[in-house]
Steps between C-alpha positions, in 0.01 A plus 500: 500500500640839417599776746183732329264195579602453899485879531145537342377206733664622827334826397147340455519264800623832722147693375306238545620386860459845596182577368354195715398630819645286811245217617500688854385760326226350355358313809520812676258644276298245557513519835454892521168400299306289712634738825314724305177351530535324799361840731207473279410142579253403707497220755400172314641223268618717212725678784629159615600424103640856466722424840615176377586667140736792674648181717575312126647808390772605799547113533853514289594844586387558864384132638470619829271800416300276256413244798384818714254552223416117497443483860270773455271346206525171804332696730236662295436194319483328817242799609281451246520072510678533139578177477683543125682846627636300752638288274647749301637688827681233612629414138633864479636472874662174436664652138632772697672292831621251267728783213548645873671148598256503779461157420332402876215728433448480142336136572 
């Protein structure tokens, strides 16, 4: 491959990289999203699924923060006998603990 070939590749694989934003980036915005709405939600099972969603999102960046907002979807799903959100809570928690390496309390 010629010296003009490598050059025009480095050159395209440099624009592209950078014009890919970071995946952090990219779950944050997610994340900033549904904070967004959560204010606005009111107490019942779409809350719980909204809780467990922001728990999904900070599970690779922030585990610990993402099982906060899993323990909190627990204990309104357990509130309003949610049987599937409590399922899903303790999915979200159990994501979170376990990337954490909280292995004990991930089961």
């Amino acid at each position: 491959m010629s010296i003009s070939v490598r050059m025009l590749l480095c050159v395209f694989f440099s624009v592209v990289l950078a014009a890919m934003p970071a995946k952090g980036q990219v779950i944050q915005a997610r994340i900033d999203s549904l904070l967004q709405v959560l204010p606005k939600a009111k107490d019942d099972t779409a809350k719980v699924r909204l809780l467990c969603s922001i728990s999904r999102e900070y599970f690779e960046i922030l585990p610990a923060k993402g099982a906060e907002y899993g323990q909190q979807a627990l204990t309104l799903a357990d509130e309003l006998d949610y049987k599937y959100g409590r399922m899903m809570a303790h999915n979200a928690i159990g994501r979170c603990e376990a990337i954490g390496t909280n292995f004990a309390s991930a089961l």
